[in-house]
Tab-separated table of C-alpha atoms in Angstrom:
chain	number	residue	atom	x	y	z
A	1	MET	CA	-184.509	21.201	85.312
A	2	LYS	CA	-187.658	21.944	83.164
A	3	ASN	CA	-189.614	22.429	86.679
A	4	TYR	CA	-187.129	24.438	88.057
A	5	SER	CA	-187.016	26.648	84.862
A	6	PHE	CA	-190.755	27.415	85.324
A	7	ILE	CA	-190.417	28.281	88.938
A	8	ILE	CA	-187.483	30.716	87.750
A	9	ILE	CA	-189.841	32.345	85.082
A	10	ALA	CA	-192.802	32.626	87.345
A	11	PHE	CA	-190.369	34.290	89.871
A	12	VAL	CA	-189.047	36.670	87.647
A	13	PHE	CA	-192.565	37.782	86.421
A	14	LEU	CA	-193.558	38.260	90.320
A	15	THR	CA	-190.652	40.412	90.923
A	16	LEU	CA	-191.555	42.487	87.652
A	17	ILE	CA	-194.898	43.340	88.964
A	18	ALA	CA	-193.493	43.942	92.424
A	19	GLU	CA	-190.771	46.128	91.062
A	20	PRO	CA	-192.099	49.655	91.688
A	21	ALA	CA	-192.380	48.875	95.484
A	22	ASN	CA	-188.825	48.282	96.089
A	23	GLY	CA	-186.450	49.822	93.687
A	24	GLN	CA	-185.586	53.445	93.499
A	25	ASN	CA	-183.131	53.748	90.995
A	26	PHE	CA	-183.611	50.070	89.777
A	27	SER	CA	-185.934	49.193	86.909
A	28	GLN	CA	-186.467	46.072	84.634
A	29	ILE	CA	-187.020	46.904	80.828
A	30	ARG	CA	-187.407	45.286	77.441
A	31	MET	CA	-186.101	46.105	74.077
A	32	THR	CA	-189.129	48.506	73.235
A	33	ASP	CA	-188.420	50.597	76.584
A	34	LEU	CA	-184.718	51.038	75.440
A	35	GLU	CA	-185.895	52.000	71.898
A	36	LYS	CA	-187.935	54.724	73.469
A	37	ILE	CA	-185.214	55.928	75.821
A	38	LEU	CA	-182.751	56.037	72.959
A	39	SER	CA	-184.994	57.836	70.623
A	40	ALA	CA	-186.299	60.411	73.012
A	41	LYS	CA	-186.368	63.948	71.448
A	42	GLU	CA	-184.897	65.693	74.399
A	43	ASP	CA	-181.454	68.102	74.123
A	44	LYS	CA	-179.708	66.290	76.567
A	45	LEU	CA	-176.884	63.894	76.358
A	46	LEU	CA	-177.766	60.488	77.198
A	47	VAL	CA	-174.820	58.350	78.281
A	48	VAL	CA	-175.771	54.698	78.298
A	49	ASN	CA	-173.540	52.103	79.608
A	50	PHE	CA	-174.203	48.304	78.792
A	51	TRP	CA	-172.562	46.098	81.886
A	52	ALA	CA	-173.045	43.407	83.863
A	53	THR	CA	-171.869	42.501	87.755
A	54	TRP	CA	-170.077	39.212	86.022
A	55	CYS	CA	-168.038	41.155	83.643
A	56	PRO	CA	-164.724	42.297	85.524
A	57	PRO	CA	-163.704	45.238	83.180
A	58	CYS	CA	-167.298	46.449	83.585
A	59	VAL	CA	-167.199	46.500	87.381
A	60	LYS	CA	-163.816	48.444	87.109
A	61	GLU	CA	-165.222	51.207	84.950
A	62	LEU	CA	-168.288	51.551	87.147
A	63	PRO	CA	-166.819	54.003	89.808
A	64	HIS	CA	-165.440	56.392	87.011
A	65	PHE	CA	-169.213	56.575	85.789
A	66	GLN	CA	-170.452	57.177	89.284
A	67	LYS	CA	-167.771	59.761	89.760
A	68	VAL	CA	-168.151	61.518	86.445
A	69	ALA	CA	-171.779	61.729	86.615
A	70	LYS	CA	-171.593	63.969	89.792
A	71	GLU	CA	-169.785	66.604	87.596
A	72	TYR	CA	-172.612	67.022	85.018
A	73	ASN	CA	-176.069	68.520	85.472
A	74	LYS	CA	-178.656	66.089	85.116
A	75	GLU	CA	-180.666	68.194	82.946
A	76	LYS	CA	-177.810	68.191	80.401
A	77	VAL	CA	-176.084	64.859	80.858
A	78	LEU	CA	-178.074	61.873	81.817
A	79	PHE	CA	-176.774	58.510	82.896
A	80	LEU	CA	-178.052	55.155	82.478
A	81	LEU	CA	-176.499	52.012	83.220
A	82	VAL	CA	-178.302	49.000	81.359
A	83	SER	CA	-177.557	45.614	83.102
A	84	ILE	CA	-177.187	42.575	80.943
A	85	ASP	CA	-176.992	40.466	84.403
A	86	PHE	CA	-178.905	37.124	83.984
A	87	PRO	CA	-182.844	37.777	84.917
A	88	SER	CA	-182.404	34.513	87.146
A	89	GLN	CA	-179.748	36.335	89.262
A	90	ILE	CA	-181.427	39.746	90.179
A	91	ASP	CA	-181.840	38.935	93.951
A	92	SER	CA	-178.557	36.793	94.357
A	93	HIS	CA	-176.181	38.903	92.312
A	94	LEU	CA	-177.557	42.351	90.866
A	95	ARG	CA	-179.221	43.707	94.000
A	96	PRO	CA	-176.622	43.003	96.441
A	97	PHE	CA	-173.911	44.251	93.960
A	98	LEU	CA	-175.840	47.519	93.661
A	99	LYS	CA	-176.207	47.976	97.368
A	100	LYS	CA	-172.639	46.897	98.367
A	101	ASN	CA	-171.348	49.628	95.726
A	102	ASN	CA	-173.845	52.437	96.520
A	103	VAL	CA	-174.705	52.557	92.757
A	104	ALA	CA	-176.905	55.805	92.718
A	105	LEU	CA	-177.086	55.961	89.096
A	106	ASP	CA	-180.393	54.762	87.251
A	107	VAL	CA	-179.977	50.950	86.365
A	108	ALA	CA	-182.309	49.090	84.086
A	109	LEU	CA	-182.024	45.300	83.792
A	110	MET	CA	-182.479	44.266	80.311
A	111	MET	CA	-185.208	41.543	80.291
A	112	ASP	CA	-185.380	40.611	76.759
A	113	THR	CA	-183.126	37.620	76.529
A	114	ASP	CA	-183.177	37.321	72.741
A	115	GLN	CA	-180.095	39.297	72.656
A	116	ASN	CA	-179.875	38.993	68.660
A	117	GLU	CA	-183.118	40.902	68.468
A	118	TRP	CA	-181.674	44.000	69.994
A	119	ILE	CA	-178.020	44.454	69.932
A	120	ASP	CA	-177.991	45.788	66.554
A	121	LYS	CA	-180.785	48.274	67.491
A	122	VAL	CA	-178.317	49.752	69.881
A	123	ASP	CA	-175.444	49.983	67.460
A	124	PRO	CA	-174.939	47.810	64.264
A	125	SER	CA	-170.997	47.795	64.985
A	126	TRP	CA	-171.712	46.275	68.415
A	127	GLN	CA	-170.431	42.381	68.536
A	128	GLY	CA	-172.298	41.778	71.832
A	129	ASN	CA	-168.972	42.059	74.104
A	130	ILE	CA	-169.172	44.241	77.066
A	131	PRO	CA	-168.638	47.075	78.420
A	132	VAL	CA	-169.829	49.365	75.737
A	133	THR	CA	-170.850	52.970	76.056
A	134	LEU	CA	-173.465	54.802	74.044
A	135	MET	CA	-173.757	58.485	74.025
A	136	LEU	CA	-176.103	60.615	72.150
A	137	ASN	CA	-178.301	63.559	72.043
A	138	ASN	CA	-181.134	63.394	69.491
A	139	VAL	CA	-181.964	66.926	69.106
A	140	LYS	CA	-178.133	67.982	68.400
A	141	LYS	CA	-177.867	64.640	66.202
A	142	THR	CA	-174.655	63.605	68.161
A	143	ARG	CA	-173.699	60.252	68.528
A	144	LYS	CA	-170.706	58.184	69.692
A	145	PHE	CA	-170.556	54.528	70.340
A	146	HIS	CA	-167.339	53.224	72.389
A	147	SER	CA	-166.668	49.443	72.701
A	148	GLY	CA	-164.454	48.443	75.628
A	149	ASP	CA	-164.085	49.934	79.319
A	150	LEU	CA	-163.172	53.716	79.624
A	151	ASP	CA	-160.906	55.234	82.407
A	152	GLU	CA	-162.130	58.653	84.086
A	153	THR	CA	-160.478	60.568	81.535
A	154	GLU	CA	-161.690	58.933	78.620
A	155	LEU	CA	-165.244	59.079	79.735
A	156	ARG	CA	-165.060	62.971	80.575
A	157	ASN	CA	-163.229	63.625	77.250
A	158	MET	CA	-166.003	61.517	75.499
A	159	ILE	CA	-168.762	63.411	77.077
A	160	ASN	CA	-167.192	66.845	76.715
A	161	SER	CA	-166.501	66.010	72.896
A	162	LEU	CA	-170.667	65.747	72.367
A	163	LEU	CA	-171.287	68.697	74.802
B	1	MET	CA	-140.471	61.690	50.884
B	2	LYS	CA	-141.272	58.413	48.771
B	3	LYS	CA	-139.854	56.109	51.504
B	4	PRO	CA	-142.284	56.865	54.305
B	5	VAL	CA	-145.141	56.625	51.868
B	6	LEU	CA	-143.922	53.308	50.791
B	7	PHE	CA	-143.542	51.930	54.435
B	8	LEU	CA	-147.002	53.186	55.346
B	9	ALA	CA	-148.433	51.413	52.343
B	10	VAL	CA	-146.719	48.157	53.232
B	11	VAL	CA	-147.811	48.661	56.855
B	12	ALA	CA	-151.428	48.848	55.747
B	13	ILE	CA	-151.580	45.931	53.472
B	14	SER	CA	-149.638	43.821	56.043
B	15	LEU	CA	-152.328	44.876	58.841
B	16	GLN	CA	-155.416	44.130	56.567
B	17	SER	CA	-154.115	40.868	55.544
B	18	PHE	CA	-153.601	40.171	59.173
B	19	SER	CA	-156.746	41.000	60.745
B	20	GLY	CA	-158.947	40.349	57.667
B	21	SER	CA	-162.648	40.789	58.127
B	22	PRO	CA	-164.473	38.394	60.310
B	23	TYR	CA	-165.784	35.240	58.620
B	24	LYS	CA	-169.360	35.156	57.715
B	25	ALA	CA	-171.552	32.434	56.262
B	26	GLY	CA	-170.578	31.503	52.727
B	27	ASP	CA	-166.591	32.497	53.456
B	28	TYR	CA	-164.026	29.381	53.613
B	29	ALA	CA	-162.318	28.994	57.037
B	30	THR	CA	-158.692	28.474	57.366
B	31	ASP	CA	-157.459	25.296	59.307
B	32	PHE	CA	-155.445	25.658	62.256
B	33	ASN	CA	-152.845	23.924	64.306
B	34	LEU	CA	-153.316	24.361	68.090
B	35	LYS	CA	-151.944	22.472	71.318
B	36	ASN	CA	-154.574	20.325	72.978
B	37	LEU	CA	-154.660	19.330	76.730
B	38	ASP	CA	-152.345	16.273	75.982
B	39	GLY	CA	-150.031	18.737	74.405
B	40	LYS	CA	-150.504	17.334	71.092
B	41	MET	CA	-151.002	19.479	67.974
B	42	VAL	CA	-154.562	19.481	66.698
B	43	SER	CA	-156.051	20.486	63.144
B	44	LEU	CA	-159.235	20.080	61.627
B	45	SER	CA	-157.736	18.131	58.843
B	46	GLN	CA	-156.921	15.339	61.488
B	47	TYR	CA	-160.831	14.527	61.640
B	48	GLU	CA	-161.012	12.516	58.557
B	49	ASP	CA	-164.454	11.291	59.164
B	50	ALA	CA	-166.084	14.588	60.278
B	51	LYS	CA	-168.713	16.395	58.065
B	52	GLY	CA	-168.052	19.386	59.739
B	53	PHE	CA	-167.188	21.209	63.124
B	54	ILE	CA	-168.818	23.031	65.708
B	55	VAL	CA	-165.939	25.403	66.676
B	56	VAL	CA	-166.456	27.280	69.861
B	57	PHE	CA	-164.562	30.151	71.090
B	58	SER	CA	-164.644	29.703	74.848
B	59	CYS	CA	-162.759	29.767	78.045
B	60	ASN	CA	-162.685	28.736	81.551
B	61	VAL	CA	-164.169	31.741	83.763
B	62	CYS	CA	-166.652	33.440	81.504
B	63	PRO	CA	-170.098	33.129	83.207
B	64	VAL	CA	-171.796	33.256	79.855
B	65	VAL	CA	-169.674	30.270	79.012
B	66	ILE	CA	-170.395	28.516	82.291
B	67	LYS	CA	-174.296	28.899	81.496
B	68	TYR	CA	-173.681	27.270	78.314
B	69	GLU	CA	-171.143	24.617	79.408
B	70	ASP	CA	-173.799	21.855	79.562
B	71	ARG	CA	-175.380	22.746	76.194
B	72	ILE	CA	-172.103	22.741	74.448
B	73	LYS	CA	-171.385	19.248	75.968
B	74	GLU	CA	-174.883	18.398	74.634
B	75	LEU	CA	-174.099	19.477	71.283
B	76	HIS	CA	-171.014	17.322	71.055
B	77	GLN	CA	-172.759	14.220	72.593
B	78	GLU	CA	-175.694	14.784	70.013
B	79	TYR	CA	-173.926	15.772	66.902
B	80	SER	CA	-170.310	14.218	66.894
B	81	SER	CA	-171.615	10.838	65.978
B	82	LYS	CA	-173.452	12.589	63.192
B	83	GLY	CA	-170.205	14.182	61.960
B	84	TYR	CA	-169.962	17.455	63.768
B	85	PRO	CA	-167.792	17.414	66.854
B	86	VAL	CA	-167.294	20.033	69.082
B	87	VAL	CA	-163.954	21.965	68.938
B	88	ALA	CA	-163.418	24.239	71.687
B	89	ILE	CA	-160.687	27.049	71.483
B	90	ASN	CA	-159.564	29.217	74.443
B	91	SER	CA	-157.827	32.509	73.091
B	92	ASN	CA	-157.864	34.521	76.149
B	93	ASP	CA	-154.379	35.726	77.135
B	94	PRO	CA	-153.740	34.545	80.730
B	95	SER	CA	-151.775	37.562	81.729
B	96	VAL	CA	-155.293	39.462	81.590
B	97	SER	CA	-157.383	36.481	82.376
B	98	PRO	CA	-155.424	34.374	84.919
B	99	GLY	CA	-157.972	31.778	85.253
B	100	ASP	CA	-157.675	30.850	81.395
B	101	SER	CA	-153.917	29.550	81.487
B	102	TYR	CA	-153.229	26.516	79.854
B	103	GLU	CA	-152.962	24.497	83.100
B	104	ALA	CA	-156.381	25.952	84.178
B	105	MET	CA	-157.895	24.830	80.839
B	106	LYS	CA	-156.866	21.131	81.779
B	107	LYS	CA	-158.499	21.404	85.349
B	108	HIS	CA	-161.642	23.070	83.801
B	109	ALA	CA	-161.847	20.266	81.176
B	110	LYS	CA	-161.348	17.533	83.566
B	111	ASN	CA	-163.842	19.051	86.068
B	112	ASN	CA	-166.336	19.384	83.465
B	113	GLY	CA	-165.901	16.272	81.641
B	114	TYR	CA	-165.080	17.610	78.353
B	115	LYS	CA	-165.248	14.807	75.845
B	116	PHE	CA	-164.081	17.042	72.929
B	117	GLU	CA	-161.103	18.992	72.240
B	118	TYR	CA	-160.123	21.941	74.149
B	119	LEU	CA	-157.440	23.902	72.305
B	120	TYR	CA	-155.255	26.706	73.359
B	121	ASP	CA	-154.836	29.570	71.064
B	122	GLU	CA	-151.726	30.981	72.600
B	123	SER	CA	-150.875	33.395	69.604
B	124	GLN	CA	-154.512	34.278	69.465
B	125	ASP	CA	-153.882	34.216	65.823
B	126	VAL	CA	-157.110	31.777	65.305
B	127	ALA	CA	-159.467	33.940	66.931
B	128	LYS	CA	-158.206	37.131	65.001
B	129	THR	CA	-158.334	35.200	61.690
B	130	TYR	CA	-161.922	33.945	62.304
B	131	GLY	CA	-163.117	37.401	63.717
B	132	ALA	CA	-164.115	36.085	67.015
B	133	THR	CA	-164.919	38.703	69.610
B	134	ASN	CA	-166.631	37.039	72.600
B	135	THR	CA	-166.927	33.846	74.448
B	136	PRO	CA	-168.959	31.741	73.746
B	137	HIS	CA	-168.729	32.460	69.901
B	138	VAL	CA	-169.646	29.607	67.585
B	139	TYR	CA	-168.565	28.987	63.924
B	140	LEU	CA	-170.306	26.326	62.315
B	141	LEU	CA	-168.258	24.668	59.388
B	142	SER	CA	-168.724	22.332	56.983
B	143	LYS	CA	-166.525	20.173	54.809
B	144	ASN	CA	-167.320	21.446	51.276
B	145	ALA	CA	-164.905	19.908	48.261
B	146	GLY	CA	-161.974	19.780	50.723
B	147	LYS	CA	-162.369	23.244	52.041
B	148	LEU	CA	-164.016	24.493	55.356
B	149	LYS	CA	-167.169	26.295	54.394
B	150	VAL	CA	-168.517	28.881	57.425
B	151	GLU	CA	-172.281	28.004	57.447
B	152	TYR	CA	-173.259	29.909	60.573
B	153	VAL	CA	-171.540	32.438	62.965
B	154	GLY	CA	-173.066	33.640	66.513
B	155	ALA	CA	-174.765	32.402	69.745
B	156	ILE	CA	-175.695	28.687	70.538
B	157	ASP	CA	-179.347	29.922	71.136
B	158	ASN	CA	-181.599	32.947	72.351
B	159	ASN	CA	-181.407	32.463	75.973
B	160	ALA	CA	-178.147	32.421	77.850
B	161	ASP	CA	-179.949	32.455	81.294
B	162	ASN	CA	-182.171	29.573	80.857
B	163	GLY	CA	-181.536	27.153	78.073
B	164	ALA	CA	-184.898	25.329	78.562
B	165	ALA	CA	-186.610	28.680	77.846
B	166	ALA	CA	-184.554	29.269	74.692
B	167	ASP	CA	-187.260	29.176	71.798
B	168	LYS	CA	-184.477	29.875	68.987
B	169	LYS	CA	-181.812	27.109	68.693
B	170	TYR	CA	-179.512	28.456	66.226
B	171	VAL	CA	-176.705	26.049	66.167
B	172	VAL	CA	-179.018	23.115	66.596
B	173	ASP	CA	-181.473	24.316	63.979
B	174	ALA	CA	-178.451	24.929	61.661
B	175	LEU	CA	-177.019	21.623	62.234
B	176	ASN	CA	-180.214	19.742	61.583
B	177	LYS	CA	-180.319	21.551	58.341
B	178	LEU	CA	-176.963	20.863	57.165
B	179	ILE	CA	-177.425	16.830	58.197
B	180	LYS	CA	-180.430	17.012	55.807
B	181	GLY	CA	-178.353	18.563	53.199
B	182	GLU	CA	-180.250	22.029	53.251
B	183	GLN	CA	-178.812	25.388	54.053
B	184	PRO	CA	-179.272	26.759	57.460
B	185	SER	CA	-182.136	29.547	57.544
B	186	VAL	CA	-180.381	31.572	60.218
B	187	THR	CA	-176.567	32.221	59.360
B	188	ALA	CA	-175.592	34.911	61.732
B	189	THR	CA	-176.746	36.275	65.159
B	190	LYS	CA	-175.284	38.418	67.777
B	191	ALA	CA	-175.300	37.777	71.680
B	192	VAL	CA	-173.786	39.308	74.928
B	193	GLY	CA	-170.799	37.475	75.905
B	194	CYS	CA	-167.427	38.002	77.545
B	195	GLY	CA	-164.963	39.955	75.254
B	196	ILE	CA	-162.016	37.872	74.206
B	197	LYS	CA	-158.961	38.846	76.432
B	198	TRP	CA	-156.566	40.292	74.221
B	199	LYS	CA	-152.933	40.372	74.888
B	200	LYS	CA	-151.884	44.001	75.838
B	201	ALA	CA	-150.139	45.865	73.032
C-alpha cells in the first residue's frame, strides 16, 4: 500500500502542474488560495458552496446552483463550488461528474487534506458536514453561512437577502 | 397571558435538556444501551475490563467512513488489548439513508469482518446527546472514577483520502498518551464527513 500511495501523491502532483492545459472552470486550490478568495475586497456577493460528488444531498442541490446562477449578473454575484472530493479521485470521479452534469460554474478542488487546519477559517460554526454554503460581500460587510442543502427558493432568498 | 409564557418556558427548558451541548474534552459522557447485531442490548458499563472506549459514530455507506474502514479496524486490533476497544454506532435514519438499515448493518459488518460492536442508535438519542454531526466522528472516552470522561472529539487523522500520508494521527496519539497516563495534547479536531442523516421532523 505504501508504494501505491507514493504513486498517487506523485500523480496528484503531476496533474497539479498540468492543470492549466485542460481545465476551463476546474482548478485545484489550497487553503491560502481560499483565504484570498474569501477575503477579497470586491463589492460583489460571493456564493461559495462546499460539496463533493460522493455526497447525495450536495449532488441534489447542485442543479439549483446551476440554474439560479444564470439569473444573476456575474459582476454582482459570483458562484464558486469548492469540492472536497478525494484528491485521488479527480480523474475517476470528479472530472467525469462535471462533464456528465455540464457543470459550467467554477469548481475548485480543495487539495489541503488537513481539514482541521481550514474548516474553522471558513466558519467556526461549521462542523465539517457538507453541503454548506457561505455567502459574503466584504465591502458591504455582509455574510451568511448555511449548513445543509438548499432548494431553489431558499438559495434565491438567501442571495436576495444579501443584495 | 401567563399560560402561554409558562408553556414556552417549559418547552425551552425541555429542548435545552434534550439537545444539550456537544461533548468536548473534560465532559463526562452518558452511557447508552443500544442493540448490537445479535439483537443484544449493549452498554459501555458491560465492558468491565476496559480502560476506555473509542466510540465511532459510523454508518455503512458514507464514502469517508469507507475510506477509514481499515483504519477503524486497525484501531480496534491495536488498542482493544490495551483496554480501549472500538464501539461503532450507526445513528442514520434508514428512511433517509436506506443503505444504513439494521439489516444492512449486519451485512456490512460481516462483509468487513468487524471484530468490534456495531450498534444501532435507532432513536438517534445517543448521537444527539454526544453532539455527533458527521460520520466518522470519534469520541475517545476513558473510565475515570466510575465515570466516562471525554478525552478527545473529532477525526481519526488528518488525511481521509490516504491514511499512509496522514501526518497527524489524532486518535492514535491521544490513545498512546492515555496509555502512558498522560493527557492527550490535541483534544478536538474537525473534518469533512457525511452529515448524520436525521429523521425528518
